[in-house]
PDB file of C-alpha atoms in Angstrom:
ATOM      1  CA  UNK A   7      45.732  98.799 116.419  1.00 75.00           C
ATOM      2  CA  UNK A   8      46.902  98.884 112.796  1.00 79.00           C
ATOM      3  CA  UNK A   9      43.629  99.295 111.272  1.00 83.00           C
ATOM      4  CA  UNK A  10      43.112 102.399 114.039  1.00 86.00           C
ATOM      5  CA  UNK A  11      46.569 103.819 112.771  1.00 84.00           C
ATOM      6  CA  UNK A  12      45.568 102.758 108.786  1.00 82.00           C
ATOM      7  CA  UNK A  13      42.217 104.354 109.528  1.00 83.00           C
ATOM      8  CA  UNK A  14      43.819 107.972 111.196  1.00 81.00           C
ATOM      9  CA  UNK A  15      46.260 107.650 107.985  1.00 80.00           C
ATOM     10  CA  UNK A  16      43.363 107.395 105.298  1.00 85.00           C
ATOM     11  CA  UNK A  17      41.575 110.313 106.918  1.00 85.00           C
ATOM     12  CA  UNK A  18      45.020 112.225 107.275  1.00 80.00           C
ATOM     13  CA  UNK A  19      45.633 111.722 103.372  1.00 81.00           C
ATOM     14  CA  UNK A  20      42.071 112.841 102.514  1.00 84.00           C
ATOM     15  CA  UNK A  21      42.105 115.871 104.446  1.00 83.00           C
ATOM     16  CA  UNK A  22      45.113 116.759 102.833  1.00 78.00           C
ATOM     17  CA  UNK A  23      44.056 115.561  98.936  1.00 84.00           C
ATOM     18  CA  UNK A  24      40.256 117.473  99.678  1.00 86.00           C
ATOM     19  CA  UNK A  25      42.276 120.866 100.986  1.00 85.00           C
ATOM     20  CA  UNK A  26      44.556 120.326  97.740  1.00 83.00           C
ATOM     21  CA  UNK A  27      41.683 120.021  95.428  1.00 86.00           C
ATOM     22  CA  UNK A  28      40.072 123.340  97.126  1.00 87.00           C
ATOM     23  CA  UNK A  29      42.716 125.026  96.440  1.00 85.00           C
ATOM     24  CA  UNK A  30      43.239 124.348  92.819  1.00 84.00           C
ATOM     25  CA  UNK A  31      39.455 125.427  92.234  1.00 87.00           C
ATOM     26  CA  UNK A  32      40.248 128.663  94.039  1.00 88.00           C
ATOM     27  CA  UNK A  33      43.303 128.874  91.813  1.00 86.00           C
ATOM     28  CA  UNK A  34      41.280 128.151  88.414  1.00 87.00           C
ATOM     29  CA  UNK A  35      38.676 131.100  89.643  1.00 89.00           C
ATOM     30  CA  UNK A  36      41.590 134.084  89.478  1.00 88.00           C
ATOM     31  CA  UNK A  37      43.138 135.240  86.476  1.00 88.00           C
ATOM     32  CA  UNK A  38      46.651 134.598  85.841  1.00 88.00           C
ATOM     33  CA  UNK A  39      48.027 138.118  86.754  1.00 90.00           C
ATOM     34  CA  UNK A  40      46.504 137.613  90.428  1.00 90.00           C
ATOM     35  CA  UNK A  41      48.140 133.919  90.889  1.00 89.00           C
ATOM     36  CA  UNK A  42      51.357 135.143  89.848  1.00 89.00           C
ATOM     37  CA  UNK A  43      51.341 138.911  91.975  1.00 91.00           C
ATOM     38  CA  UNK A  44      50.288 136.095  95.110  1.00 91.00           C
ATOM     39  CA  UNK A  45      52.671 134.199  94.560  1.00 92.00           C
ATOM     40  CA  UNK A  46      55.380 137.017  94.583  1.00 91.00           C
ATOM     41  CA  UNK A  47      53.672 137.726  97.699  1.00 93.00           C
ATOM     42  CA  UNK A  48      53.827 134.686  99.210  1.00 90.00           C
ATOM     43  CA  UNK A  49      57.618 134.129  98.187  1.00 91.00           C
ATOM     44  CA  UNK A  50      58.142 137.183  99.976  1.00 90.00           C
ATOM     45  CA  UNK A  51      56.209 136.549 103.404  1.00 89.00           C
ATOM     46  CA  UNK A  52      58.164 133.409 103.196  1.00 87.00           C
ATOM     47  CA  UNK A  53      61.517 134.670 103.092  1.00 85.00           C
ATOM     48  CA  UNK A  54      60.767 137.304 105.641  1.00 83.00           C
ATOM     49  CA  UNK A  55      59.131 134.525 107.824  1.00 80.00           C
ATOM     50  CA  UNK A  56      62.208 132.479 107.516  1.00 75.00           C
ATOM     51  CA  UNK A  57      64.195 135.082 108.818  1.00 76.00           C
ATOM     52  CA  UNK A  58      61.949 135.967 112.069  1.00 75.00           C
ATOM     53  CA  UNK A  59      62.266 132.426 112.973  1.00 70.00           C
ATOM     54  CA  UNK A  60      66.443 132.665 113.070  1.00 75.00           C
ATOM     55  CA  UNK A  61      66.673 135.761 114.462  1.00 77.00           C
ATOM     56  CA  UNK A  62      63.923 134.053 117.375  1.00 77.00           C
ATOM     57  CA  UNK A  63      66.613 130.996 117.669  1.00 77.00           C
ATOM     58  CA  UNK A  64      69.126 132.920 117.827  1.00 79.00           C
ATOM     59  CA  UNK A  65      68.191 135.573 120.610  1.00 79.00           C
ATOM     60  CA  UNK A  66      67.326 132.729 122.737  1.00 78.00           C
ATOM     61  CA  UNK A  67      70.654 131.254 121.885  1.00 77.00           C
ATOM     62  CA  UNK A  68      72.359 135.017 122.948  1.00 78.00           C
ATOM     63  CA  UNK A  69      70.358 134.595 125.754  1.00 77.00           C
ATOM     64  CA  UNK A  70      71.467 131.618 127.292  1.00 75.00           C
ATOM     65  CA  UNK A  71      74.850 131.880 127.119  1.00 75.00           C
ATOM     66  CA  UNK A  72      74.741 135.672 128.109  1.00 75.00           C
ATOM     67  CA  UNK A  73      75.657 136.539 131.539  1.00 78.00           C
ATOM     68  CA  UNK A  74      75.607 140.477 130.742  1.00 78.00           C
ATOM     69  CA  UNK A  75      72.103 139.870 130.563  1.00 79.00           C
ATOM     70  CA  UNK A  76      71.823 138.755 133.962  1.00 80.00           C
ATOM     71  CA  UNK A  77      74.029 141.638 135.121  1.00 82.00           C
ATOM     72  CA  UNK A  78      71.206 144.061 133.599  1.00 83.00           C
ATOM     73  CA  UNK A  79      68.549 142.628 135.363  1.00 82.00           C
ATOM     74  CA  UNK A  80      70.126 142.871 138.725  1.00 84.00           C
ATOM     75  CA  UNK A  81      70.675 146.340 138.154  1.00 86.00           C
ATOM     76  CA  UNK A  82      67.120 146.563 136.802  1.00 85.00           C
ATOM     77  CA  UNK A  83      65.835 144.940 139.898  1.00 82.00           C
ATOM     78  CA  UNK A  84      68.059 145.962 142.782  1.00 85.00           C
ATOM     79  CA  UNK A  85      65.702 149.416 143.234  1.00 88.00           C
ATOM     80  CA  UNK A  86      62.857 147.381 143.368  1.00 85.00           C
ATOM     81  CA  UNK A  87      64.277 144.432 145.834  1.00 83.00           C
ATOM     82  CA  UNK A  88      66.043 146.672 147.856  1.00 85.00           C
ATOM     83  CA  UNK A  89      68.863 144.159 147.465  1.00 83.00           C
ATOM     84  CA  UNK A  90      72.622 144.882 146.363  1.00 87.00           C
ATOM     85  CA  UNK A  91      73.058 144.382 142.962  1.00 83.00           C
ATOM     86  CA  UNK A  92      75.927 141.555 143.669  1.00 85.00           C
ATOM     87  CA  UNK A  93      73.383 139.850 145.771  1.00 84.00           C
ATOM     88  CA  UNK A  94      71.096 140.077 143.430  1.00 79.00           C
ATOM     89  CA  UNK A  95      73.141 138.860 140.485  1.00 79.00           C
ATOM     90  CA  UNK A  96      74.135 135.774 142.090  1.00 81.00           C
ATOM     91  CA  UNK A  97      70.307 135.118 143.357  1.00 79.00           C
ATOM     92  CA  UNK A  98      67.868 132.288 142.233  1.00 82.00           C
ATOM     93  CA  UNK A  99      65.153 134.863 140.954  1.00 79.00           C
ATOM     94  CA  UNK A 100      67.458 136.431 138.283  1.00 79.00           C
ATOM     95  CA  UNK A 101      67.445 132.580 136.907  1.00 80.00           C
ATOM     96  CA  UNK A 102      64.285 132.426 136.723  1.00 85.00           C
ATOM     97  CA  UNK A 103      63.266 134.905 135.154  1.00 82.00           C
ATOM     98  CA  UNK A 104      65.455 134.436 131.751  1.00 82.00           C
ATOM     99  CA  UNK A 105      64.282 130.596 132.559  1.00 83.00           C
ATOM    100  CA  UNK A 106      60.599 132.392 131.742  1.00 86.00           C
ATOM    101  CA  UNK A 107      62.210 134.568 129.011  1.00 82.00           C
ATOM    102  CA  UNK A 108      63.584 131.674 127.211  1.00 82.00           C
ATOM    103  CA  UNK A 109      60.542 129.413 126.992  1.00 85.00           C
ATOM    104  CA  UNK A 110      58.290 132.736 126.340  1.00 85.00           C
ATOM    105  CA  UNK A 111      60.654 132.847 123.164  1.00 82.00           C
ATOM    106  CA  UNK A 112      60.204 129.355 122.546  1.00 82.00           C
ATOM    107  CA  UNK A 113      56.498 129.610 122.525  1.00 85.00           C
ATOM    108  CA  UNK A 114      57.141 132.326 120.078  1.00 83.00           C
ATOM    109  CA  UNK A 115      59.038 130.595 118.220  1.00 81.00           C
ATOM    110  CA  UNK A 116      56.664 127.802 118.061  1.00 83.00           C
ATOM    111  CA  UNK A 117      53.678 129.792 116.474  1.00 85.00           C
ATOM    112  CA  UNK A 118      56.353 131.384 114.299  1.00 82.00           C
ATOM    113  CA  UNK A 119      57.386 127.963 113.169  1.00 81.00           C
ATOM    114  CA  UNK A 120      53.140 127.097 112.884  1.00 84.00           C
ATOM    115  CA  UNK A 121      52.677 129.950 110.564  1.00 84.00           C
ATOM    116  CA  UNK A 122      55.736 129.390 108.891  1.00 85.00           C
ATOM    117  CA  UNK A 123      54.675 125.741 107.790  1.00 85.00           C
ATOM    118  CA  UNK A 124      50.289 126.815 106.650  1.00 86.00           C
ATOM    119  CA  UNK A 125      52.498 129.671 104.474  1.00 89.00           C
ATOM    120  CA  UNK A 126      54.770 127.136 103.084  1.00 89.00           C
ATOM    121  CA  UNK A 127      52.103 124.990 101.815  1.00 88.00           C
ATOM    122  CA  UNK A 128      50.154 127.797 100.258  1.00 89.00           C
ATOM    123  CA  UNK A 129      53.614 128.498  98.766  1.00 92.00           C
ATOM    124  CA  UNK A 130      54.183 125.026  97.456  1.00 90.00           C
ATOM    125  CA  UNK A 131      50.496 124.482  96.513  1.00 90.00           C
ATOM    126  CA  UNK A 132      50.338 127.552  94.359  1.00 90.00           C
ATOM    127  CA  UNK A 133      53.747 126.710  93.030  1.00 91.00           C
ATOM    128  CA  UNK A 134      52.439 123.102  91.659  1.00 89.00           C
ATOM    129  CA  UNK A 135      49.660 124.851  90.799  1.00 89.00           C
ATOM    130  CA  UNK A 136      51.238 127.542  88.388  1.00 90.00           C
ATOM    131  CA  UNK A 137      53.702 125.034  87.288  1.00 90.00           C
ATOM    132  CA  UNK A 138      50.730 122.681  86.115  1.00 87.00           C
ATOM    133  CA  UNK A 139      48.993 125.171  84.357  1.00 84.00           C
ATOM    134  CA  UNK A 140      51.555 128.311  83.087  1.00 79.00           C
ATOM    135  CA  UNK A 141      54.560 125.991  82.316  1.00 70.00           C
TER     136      UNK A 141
END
């Protein structure tokens, strides 16, 4: 069992240390006015990426505690159910649906948070990188 875990852990680090060294290559290829207008880039795409993900948390935070939301969906659906809006606000199916909302933003925010991390460590690799080499 240890050597299994040592074993995943070796291949882990490698992966890592191989994807590390392809990058610097890819790095030492471009001249230094491309590294440096990518990593502006990426600094920005970063920040911007940053703030998707809290605006994501927080809608579903709005969301959950938000019982005007639930009000416009019974009005929203009352034409179609043929139910009274009151009815309809204190129904099971209005529930359920911001149940589906909620973990349809999670999902979101879950890719969000996926992309966030591979543009990260392009951030942080290109950062070493420039402060290895310009510094």
């Amino acid at each position: 069992m240890i050597s299994t875990i040592k074993n995943y852990y070796e291949r882990w680090m490698k992966r890592h240390e191989r994807r590390y060294k392809e990058a610097f290559g890819y790095y030492n290829r471009r001249s230094k006015e491309a590294i440096l207008a990518e990593f502006i880039e990426l600094e920005i795409k970063k920040e911007r990426s940053s703030r998707s993900w809290k605006l994501l948390v927080g809608l579903v935070l709005t969301i959950i505690f938000s019982n005007d939301l639930k009000r416009i969906l019974a009005i929203l659906f009352s034409p179609l159910t043929g139910l009274p809006t009151k009815e309809l606000n204190e129904s099971v199916l209005l529930s359920i649906i911001i149940a589906l909302f909620i973990v349809l933003l999670f999902l979101t925010i879950l890719i969000y948070n996926f992309s966030y991390s591979l543009l990260l460590r392009r951030y942080l690799i290109l950062k070493h990188y420039i402060e290895e080499h310009y510094t």
